């Protein structure tokens, strides 16, 4: 998995709390001279290398990591009443404890295996658990019960209750998604996998827990302890050792009571923490919906009770997955089958999406010079229940071209003073580009934090949205094509093909490409800094980028900025904003 040596792990564990450490101390730990440390550090994984900051003989990481040293872990275990084992790399921490349980079940009881990297980490239903070094707190432990396996069906939700208690003690507000996921709204914070071994008349339950310590870079809809810690306005960084010790203390207390009294004492607490209690959900097996209805609660065995159109249903955990039912549903029954064609009329191209049951069925785009693909799709897909809603900044002539392709009137939506709980602070909302407004509304699908919303099209817009729903406005600058065109027309020697982006360009073409990208990235970072200052210390400010140049801009932002902040590329952000708007229309649609 990695080529890290023991000395790398020692140094990384020393720096993992984010506090400054003197290079002389780090050099002693690595058994080398201080001047050799820079080369030593280059052997770290790329995402770790970019976290390092050096100042006046001290090293520190810009964010903490979930990395431990064996001695510190042993002391933590002693305080919590657990035996500990540290595996820097292994196939699976659950497998380590399962093997011990088969050989010596009594020794597996309250023995914890903490690992930094897993090659075969897994979650419920065999799903792969993916992570990078330091991003996730992962551990497994054994617990011996004097009960058969079939009586431990509620162990999974009770473990979730214990984890939620621990996180609450740290000031973090977390919910549970049945049966045992730890979530923050739509975002997953952690999961629990329980496997059992029956031996000698006893059952050894192996409880595997994975919690995102910092935001995983490549995972959508994720939350992390560090981001929650910052959102809660707590000073400093989260500490992985404190998190682990708090979890072990609560797990110990809860499982002792569970072994004695079962799940009944925890039912009310679980109900209160259940994100979906009283809400509409879908239950799926192998991706297919098997039940849809409203969650009524869980019973003393952890069984889910669901109210469906066919009556009451009970569901046990296993190969069933639960999803929130986020489909827009119509209030008047006569509009149950209404479908939507959503339009994004940009300056250069028209984008569209057919929406059925609240999700994109198909998406398309075309230049205004040839909108025949839109007309062809209309002829093929349209029926009497299609409603056309759009947002346009392309001007009246192009809007008329679009209307010619469609046999039904388009509802073009403008910017407004307020929508979906977001207040527009633009001085004259009627002058506000509707694409910028619907980008802001659409960004709430991807972040509930304060965020900088960037659109890279014919023009580049960089807008600010606070975490409490205030759209503050933003900047407009020429897009990449307009910048290059301006240089070509207004200068004598710059009408040439743009090259590639380099830190120190040495050709004119590369200088043009690098300058254009630096201008956009600089604008994004300036707005981010201003919004960060306004939002307050410790609170995260995310970046959501959309448009044709979005991926290139995200790649060009400095590694340190990417390491410290969440940056997401989101296609069709305007259309997501339109979808959010129609889903929330009070008289016609409500969003469940």
XYZ file of C-alpha atoms in Angstrom:
592
model
C 0.000 0.000 0.000
C 2.824 2.424 0.886
C 6.602 2.336 1.094
C 6.714 4.123 4.442
C 9.260 2.940 6.977
C 8.856 2.926 10.738
C 10.692 6.257 10.946
C 8.104 7.839 8.637
C 5.283 6.640 10.868
C 7.006 8.005 13.989
C 7.484 11.464 12.473
C 3.971 11.517 11.033
C 2.462 10.582 14.399
C 4.456 13.375 16.065
C 3.083 15.941 13.593
C -0.452 14.524 13.410
C -1.961 16.896 15.994
C -1.108 19.930 13.837
C 1.120 21.534 16.485
C 4.630 22.838 15.641
C 7.550 20.470 16.231
C 11.218 21.450 16.072
C 13.257 19.850 13.301
C 15.911 18.662 15.764
C 13.318 16.555 17.586
C 11.921 15.191 14.312
C 15.420 14.389 13.063
C 16.168 12.383 16.218
C 12.955 10.417 15.735
C 13.912 9.684 12.125
C 17.526 8.893 13.110
C 19.017 11.394 10.671
C 20.429 14.892 10.446
C 17.987 17.849 10.280
C 19.206 18.785 6.794
C 18.114 15.349 5.569
C 14.503 15.822 6.641
C 13.327 17.535 3.443
C 14.354 14.583 1.303
C 12.863 12.238 3.887
C 9.553 14.128 3.729
C 9.361 13.780 -0.054
C 8.828 10.038 0.464
C 5.460 10.729 2.105
C 2.251 10.300 0.043
C 1.490 13.333 -2.127
C -1.592 14.415 -0.170
C 0.500 14.403 3.031
C 3.465 16.273 1.543
C 1.301 19.273 0.684
C 0.197 19.730 4.298
C 3.640 20.668 5.619
C 4.515 24.215 6.695
C 8.007 25.227 7.822
C 8.870 28.308 9.856
C 11.921 29.251 11.895
C 13.076 25.676 12.452
C 9.622 24.283 13.199
C 7.427 21.965 11.153
C 3.669 21.634 11.401
C 0.776 20.252 9.360
C -1.999 22.611 8.282
C -4.621 20.107 9.379
C -4.548 17.219 11.851
C -4.441 13.570 10.835
C -5.713 10.362 12.402
C -2.262 8.836 12.924
C -1.087 7.225 16.176
C 2.106 5.961 17.764
C 2.085 2.607 19.543
C 3.076 3.882 22.998
C 0.511 6.677 23.031
C -2.155 4.236 21.878
C -1.204 1.759 24.615
C -1.574 4.443 27.297
C -4.912 5.517 25.835
C -6.117 1.914 25.932
C -5.079 1.490 29.562
C -7.088 4.553 30.568
C -10.127 3.179 28.721
C -9.789 -0.443 29.831
C -8.825 -1.859 26.400
C -5.832 -3.826 25.157
C -4.433 -2.190 22.024
C -2.680 -3.202 18.827
C -1.498 -0.744 16.176
C -1.261 -1.855 12.551
C 0.081 0.834 10.270
C -1.086 -1.240 7.307
C -3.228 -4.360 7.163
C -5.900 -6.034 5.073
C -8.703 -5.237 7.538
C -8.824 -4.385 11.227
C -11.949 -6.555 11.538
C -10.017 -9.518 10.136
C -7.286 -8.992 12.741
C -9.763 -9.279 15.634
C -11.755 -12.076 13.959
C -8.594 -14.172 13.724
C -7.856 -13.548 17.403
C -11.464 -14.419 18.312
C -11.203 -17.799 16.585
C -7.931 -18.639 18.346
C -8.515 -17.131 21.807
C -12.014 -15.660 22.198
C -11.412 -14.398 25.739
C -8.379 -12.416 24.570
C -10.458 -10.796 21.833
C -12.757 -9.234 24.433
C -11.969 -5.502 24.639
C -8.901 -5.840 22.429
C -8.796 -3.024 19.909
C -6.903 -2.939 16.627
C -6.266 0.531 15.188
C -5.048 0.749 11.607
C -3.925 3.598 9.386
C -4.372 1.898 6.011
C -6.498 -1.070 4.937
C -6.188 -2.871 1.616
C -9.490 -4.733 2.026
C -11.521 -2.444 4.266
C -15.245 -3.057 3.949
C -18.589 -1.796 5.154
C -22.093 -3.221 5.251
C -23.163 -5.425 2.321
C -19.531 -5.921 1.309
C -19.050 -2.334 0.151
C -15.440 -1.214 -0.081
C -14.313 1.366 2.472
C -12.000 3.777 0.635
C -9.731 6.306 2.297
C -6.318 7.924 2.190
C -3.729 7.891 4.936
C -4.735 10.038 7.899
C -8.227 10.884 6.668
C -10.140 8.254 8.626
C -10.125 6.914 12.178
C -10.447 3.131 11.774
C -10.523 0.552 14.523
C -12.090 -2.767 15.466
C -12.549 -4.465 18.819
C -14.031 -7.657 20.197
C -16.811 -8.047 22.772
C -17.884 -11.391 24.228
C -21.612 -11.989 24.839
C -23.308 -14.868 26.644
C -25.979 -14.891 23.949
C -26.454 -16.607 20.603
C -25.879 -14.558 17.484
C -29.562 -14.263 16.588
C -30.195 -12.296 19.806
C -27.671 -9.603 18.847
C -29.572 -8.089 15.927
C -29.801 -4.755 17.747
C -26.064 -4.551 18.490
C -25.487 -2.481 15.371
C -27.890 0.370 16.281
C -26.765 0.373 19.917
C -23.153 0.821 18.779
C -24.331 3.804 16.726
C -25.965 5.268 19.845
C -22.673 4.942 21.736
C -20.715 6.656 18.950
C -23.240 9.463 18.767
C -22.982 9.991 22.529
C -19.207 10.263 22.240
C -19.407 12.788 19.412
C -21.988 14.771 21.364
C -19.575 14.929 24.318
C -17.128 16.605 21.937
C -19.762 19.165 20.959
C -20.599 17.607 17.581
C -24.226 17.262 16.475
C -24.647 13.976 14.596
C -27.648 11.890 13.554
C -28.106 8.187 12.825
C -29.346 6.711 9.558
C -30.862 3.286 10.116
C -29.412 0.976 11.055
C -26.008 2.356 12.078
C -24.613 5.085 9.808
C -23.466 8.294 11.488
C -24.621 11.212 9.352
C -24.886 14.977 9.253
C -27.930 15.659 7.103
C -27.207 13.987 3.771
C -23.489 13.626 4.458
C -22.015 10.443 5.902
C -19.599 10.809 8.797
C -18.983 7.172 9.638
C -20.159 3.597 9.545
C -20.154 0.454 11.651
C -19.606 -3.149 10.566
C -20.336 -5.995 12.990
C -19.253 -9.587 12.402
C -19.611 -12.466 14.849
C -17.877 -15.709 15.781
C -19.610 -18.412 17.842
C -17.254 -20.486 19.962
C -17.400 -22.283 23.303
C -21.038 -21.374 23.911
C -20.277 -17.665 23.595
C -20.532 -15.123 20.806
C -17.634 -12.827 20.024
C -18.888 -9.722 18.246
C -16.244 -7.857 16.275
C -17.237 -4.207 16.012
C -15.505 -2.284 13.225
C -15.878 1.497 13.166
C -14.719 3.986 10.554
C -15.180 7.732 11.055
C -14.032 10.435 8.653
C -11.534 12.496 10.616
C -10.862 14.974 7.817
C -12.903 15.296 4.631
C -12.085 12.532 2.137
C -10.968 14.235 -1.057
C -12.638 11.949 -3.578
C -15.852 11.124 -1.715
C -19.099 12.981 -2.348
C -21.642 13.605 0.414
C -19.156 13.161 3.232
C -18.764 14.901 6.584
C -15.744 14.879 8.876
C -14.984 15.401 12.548
C -12.573 18.219 11.699
C -15.127 20.144 9.610
C -17.793 19.687 12.303
C -15.301 20.784 14.930
C -14.674 23.989 12.985
C -18.369 24.553 12.301
C -19.047 24.277 16.025
C -16.701 27.282 16.484
C -14.337 25.360 18.715
C -10.787 26.610 19.012
C -7.939 24.660 17.502
C -8.142 21.343 15.711
C -9.843 18.075 16.454
C -7.588 15.517 18.142
C -7.772 11.911 16.922
C -6.560 10.516 20.260
C -9.229 12.430 22.189
C -11.845 11.248 19.700
C -10.797 7.602 20.019
C -10.647 7.676 23.814
C -14.073 9.315 24.051
C -15.517 6.683 21.711
C -14.035 3.818 23.734
C -15.366 5.173 27.026
C -18.903 5.444 25.650
C -18.773 2.103 23.833
C -17.622 0.392 27.025
C -20.455 1.874 29.099
C -23.168 1.285 26.499
C -22.184 -2.298 25.682
C -22.018 -3.239 29.367
C -25.603 -2.032 29.776
C -26.658 -3.659 26.502
C -25.239 -7.018 27.592
C -27.364 -6.776 30.726
C -30.589 -5.093 29.550
C -30.708 -5.384 25.757
C -31.730 -2.598 23.373
C -34.925 -1.511 25.156
C -33.249 1.209 27.314
C -31.807 2.803 24.166
C -34.881 2.832 21.901
C -36.063 6.345 22.787
C -32.563 7.771 22.372
C -32.201 6.042 19.022
C -35.572 7.374 17.828
C -34.588 10.932 18.730
C -31.312 10.598 16.828
C -32.810 8.874 13.776
C -32.501 11.294 10.858
C -35.430 9.770 8.987
C -37.936 9.282 11.807
C -41.352 10.357 10.525
C -40.004 10.951 7.013
C -40.496 9.299 3.641
C -37.806 6.791 2.665
C -36.987 4.167 0.076
C -35.634 0.742 1.027
C -33.505 -0.905 -1.625
C -32.033 -4.332 -2.253
C -29.369 -4.591 -4.965
C -30.353 -1.129 -6.175
C -34.038 -2.017 -6.592
C -36.740 -0.405 -4.444
C -38.508 -3.026 -2.332
C -40.431 -0.704 0.014
C -41.320 2.959 0.097
C -43.083 4.606 2.981
C -42.745 6.607 6.185
C -40.453 5.619 9.058
C -42.478 5.009 12.220
C -39.572 3.953 14.438
C -37.624 0.926 15.653
C -38.578 -1.656 18.262
C -36.666 -3.305 21.094
C -34.875 -5.601 18.638
C -33.743 -2.747 16.381
C -36.260 -3.722 13.687
C -37.416 -0.842 11.480
C -41.161 -0.156 11.294
C -42.442 1.391 8.087
C -45.880 2.697 7.099
C -46.453 1.970 3.403
C -49.352 2.212 0.986
C -49.849 -1.538 1.500
C -49.859 -1.226 5.283
C -47.272 -1.623 8.027
C -43.988 -3.340 7.212
C -41.114 -4.448 9.440
C -37.578 -4.572 8.105
C -34.513 -6.137 9.672
C -31.006 -5.039 8.795
C -29.059 -7.117 6.312
C -28.989 -6.690 2.574
C -31.376 -3.723 2.740
C -30.256 -0.115 2.206
C -32.257 2.932 3.264
C -32.384 6.167 1.280
C -34.284 9.378 1.945
C -37.121 9.752 -0.552
C -36.152 13.117 -2.043
C -38.377 12.910 -5.057
C -40.576 15.974 -5.565
C -44.190 14.863 -5.239
C -47.179 16.851 -6.368
C -49.782 18.075 -3.942
C -52.765 18.119 -6.340
C -53.292 14.549 -7.496
C -54.034 15.645 -11.027
C -50.378 16.672 -11.372
C -48.815 13.445 -10.114
C -47.356 12.656 -13.524
C -46.043 16.142 -14.341
C -42.580 16.163 -15.867
C -40.151 19.011 -16.379
C -37.839 20.279 -19.052
C -35.328 22.586 -17.347
C -33.331 25.059 -19.453
C -30.074 26.894 -18.769
C -29.668 29.609 -21.387
C -26.013 30.617 -21.142
C -24.287 33.151 -23.356
C -22.801 30.605 -25.755
C -24.794 27.389 -25.352
C -28.130 26.101 -24.173
C -28.176 23.251 -21.667
C -31.260 21.287 -20.722
C -32.396 18.406 -18.548
C -35.510 16.259 -18.585
C -36.647 15.653 -15.020
C -38.816 12.747 -13.941
C -39.608 11.892 -10.326
C -37.268 14.615 -9.137
C -34.150 13.313 -10.899
C -32.439 13.970 -14.215
C -33.603 11.472 -16.830
C -31.445 12.873 -19.648
C -29.337 15.996 -20.142
C -28.245 17.719 -23.321
C -26.699 20.858 -24.769
C -26.323 22.623 -28.099
C -25.022 25.913 -29.535
C -27.670 28.464 -30.455
C -26.755 28.216 -34.131
C -28.230 24.702 -34.181
C -30.883 23.906 -31.580
C -32.360 21.058 -33.611
C -31.293 18.425 -31.009
C -33.600 20.144 -28.522
C -36.443 20.165 -31.014
C -35.903 16.493 -31.795
C -35.986 15.563 -28.112
C -39.158 17.602 -27.635
C -40.863 15.750 -30.470
C -39.797 12.417 -28.976
C -40.333 12.980 -25.251
C -42.986 15.674 -24.792
C -46.518 14.973 -23.663
C -49.303 16.965 -22.081
C -47.687 16.920 -18.636
C -44.350 18.539 -19.471
C -43.704 21.899 -17.860
C -40.801 23.996 -19.193
C -38.880 26.146 -16.713
C -35.704 28.018 -17.525
C -33.092 30.562 -16.570
C -31.457 32.673 -19.283
C -28.774 35.336 -19.642
C -28.497 34.889 -23.411
C -30.744 37.774 -24.475
C -34.197 37.969 -26.021
C -33.191 36.891 -29.534
C -31.680 33.616 -28.373
C -34.583 33.014 -26.010
C -36.891 33.326 -29.013
C -34.764 30.763 -30.867
C -35.229 28.340 -28.002
C -38.978 28.948 -27.905
C -39.226 28.096 -31.613
C -38.081 24.547 -30.851
C -40.747 23.953 -28.220
C -44.496 23.785 -28.592
C -45.209 25.059 -25.103
C -44.519 28.373 -23.395
C -41.288 28.584 -21.398
C -41.403 29.976 -17.858
C -38.203 32.027 -17.662
C -37.396 32.624 -13.992
C -35.512 35.793 -12.958
C -33.440 36.512 -9.887
C -35.488 37.344 -6.828
C -35.001 39.054 -3.489
C -35.366 35.770 -1.623
C -35.860 32.072 -2.353
C -35.371 28.735 -0.592
C -34.304 30.456 2.607
C -31.579 32.474 0.845
C -31.727 36.270 0.908
C -30.350 38.111 -2.112
C -28.339 41.186 -1.068
C -27.954 42.460 -4.632
C -28.975 46.129 -4.579
C -31.295 45.711 -7.582
C -32.256 42.026 -7.913
C -33.818 42.681 -11.315
C -30.317 43.542 -12.610
C -28.804 40.413 -11.116
C -27.838 37.719 -13.615
C -30.294 34.898 -13.065
C -27.577 32.312 -13.733
C -25.625 33.578 -10.727
C -28.749 33.386 -8.562
C -29.653 29.848 -9.600
C -26.028 28.752 -9.237
C -26.266 29.900 -5.618
C -29.565 28.049 -5.120
C -28.113 24.932 -6.744
C -24.986 25.008 -4.586
C -27.063 23.948 -1.581
C -27.198 20.469 -3.100
C -23.462 20.203 -2.496
C -22.717 22.230 0.635
C -24.525 23.687 3.630
C -21.422 25.579 4.697
C -20.541 29.074 3.611
C -19.291 28.722 0.063
C -17.760 30.532 -2.873
C -19.765 29.695 -5.995
C -17.705 29.919 -9.184
C -19.061 29.688 -12.733
C -16.521 29.331 -15.563
C -18.250 30.171 -18.823
C -18.101 33.027 -21.311
C -17.675 35.132 -18.195
C -16.312 33.941 -14.862
C -18.456 34.814 -11.854
C -17.282 34.373 -8.274
C -20.053 34.756 -5.691
C -20.292 34.476 -1.904
C -22.981 32.613 0.050
C -22.975 32.451 3.856
C -23.820 29.374 5.885
C -26.959 31.065 7.236
C -28.399 31.834 3.810
C -27.190 35.283 2.757
C -26.130 35.746 -0.854
C -23.634 38.610 -0.576
C -22.932 39.218 -4.272
C -19.665 38.684 -6.073
C -17.400 39.524 -8.982
C -17.543 39.175 -12.761
C -14.526 38.875 -15.026
C -13.940 37.768 -18.627
C -13.801 34.039 -19.221
C -10.736 32.335 -20.654
C -11.805 32.789 -24.274
C -12.603 36.485 -23.808
C -9.302 37.102 -22.033
C -7.356 35.489 -24.846
C -9.433 37.294 -27.476
C -8.786 40.634 -25.791
C -5.027 40.041 -25.823
C -5.148 38.989 -29.461
C -7.121 42.053 -30.570
C -5.611 44.731 -28.333
C -1.910 43.820 -28.430
C 0.601 43.560 -31.251
C 2.360 40.288 -30.479
C 0.016 38.155 -28.391
C -2.263 36.768 -31.093
C -0.974 33.246 -30.724
C -2.069 29.870 -29.450
C -2.278 29.718 -25.664
C 0.122 27.187 -24.198
C 0.061 25.331 -20.904
C 0.050 26.536 -17.331
C 3.443 26.552 -15.589
C 4.667 28.020 -12.287
C 7.305 30.039 -14.143
C 6.373 30.217 -17.842
C 9.245 30.699 -20.287
C 7.292 31.014 -23.551
C 4.715 33.610 -24.532
C 1.991 31.031 -25.128
C 2.571 29.470 -21.734
C 2.706 32.914 -20.121
C -0.734 33.739 -21.555
C -2.255 30.447 -20.388
C -0.699 30.766 -16.937
C -1.720 34.400 -16.551
C -5.343 33.687 -17.418
C -5.545 30.801 -14.959
C -3.775 32.780 -12.234
C -6.315 35.581 -12.686
C -9.249 33.221 -12.155
C -7.652 31.314 -9.270
C -6.604 34.572 -7.639
C -10.157 35.877 -7.854
C -11.484 32.681 -6.272
C -8.962 32.814 -3.438
C -9.552 36.520 -2.804
C -13.298 35.945 -2.476
C -12.665 32.907 -0.293
C -10.468 34.965 2.019
C -13.053 37.729 2.328
C -15.866 35.268 3.014
C -13.702 33.378 5.509
C -13.071 36.613 7.393
C -16.771 37.470 7.401
C -17.872 33.960 8.386
C -15.613 33.855 11.414
C -12.608 31.913 12.607
C -12.880 28.153 12.598
C -15.879 27.895 10.265
C -15.345 26.153 6.922
C -15.833 27.947 3.612
C -16.256 25.579 0.675
C -15.731 26.242 -3.033
C -18.237 24.985 -5.627
C -17.115 25.346 -9.261
C -19.290 24.812 -12.333
C -18.996 25.421 -16.064
C -16.781 24.237 -18.895
C -13.513 25.314 -17.266
C -14.394 24.111 -13.766
C -12.130 21.056 -13.637
C -9.092 22.995 -14.876
C -9.612 25.723 -12.284
C -9.966 23.163 -9.495
C -6.725 21.487 -10.577
C -4.881 24.819 -10.772
C -5.659 25.986 -7.238
C -2.582 25.724 -4.972
C -2.112 22.375 -3.182
C -2.133 24.104 0.207
C -5.502 25.703 -0.568
C -6.913 22.351 -1.703
C -5.586 20.648 1.420
C -7.188 23.169 3.759
C -10.553 23.571 2.004
C -13.272 21.545 0.322
C -13.368 22.236 -3.422
C -16.021 20.499 -5.529
C -16.758 20.537 -9.250
C -20.509 20.420 -9.929
C -21.937 20.180 -13.428
C -25.276 21.794 -14.324
C -25.442 23.929 -11.190
C -28.037 26.302 -12.687
C -30.291 23.346 -13.488
C -29.906 22.043 -9.942
C -30.993 25.485 -8.757
C -34.079 25.318 -10.971
C -34.808 21.824 -9.683
C -34.547 23.025 -6.089
C -36.898 25.895 -6.877
C -39.661 23.840 -8.472
C -39.338 21.168 -5.786
C -40.068 23.771 -3.119
C -42.982 25.554 -4.773
C -45.534 25.728 -2.017
C -48.703 25.484 -4.052
C -47.564 22.922 -6.570
C -44.605 20.997 -5.238
C -43.092 20.308 -1.870
C -39.687 18.816 -1.239
C -39.742 15.843 1.094
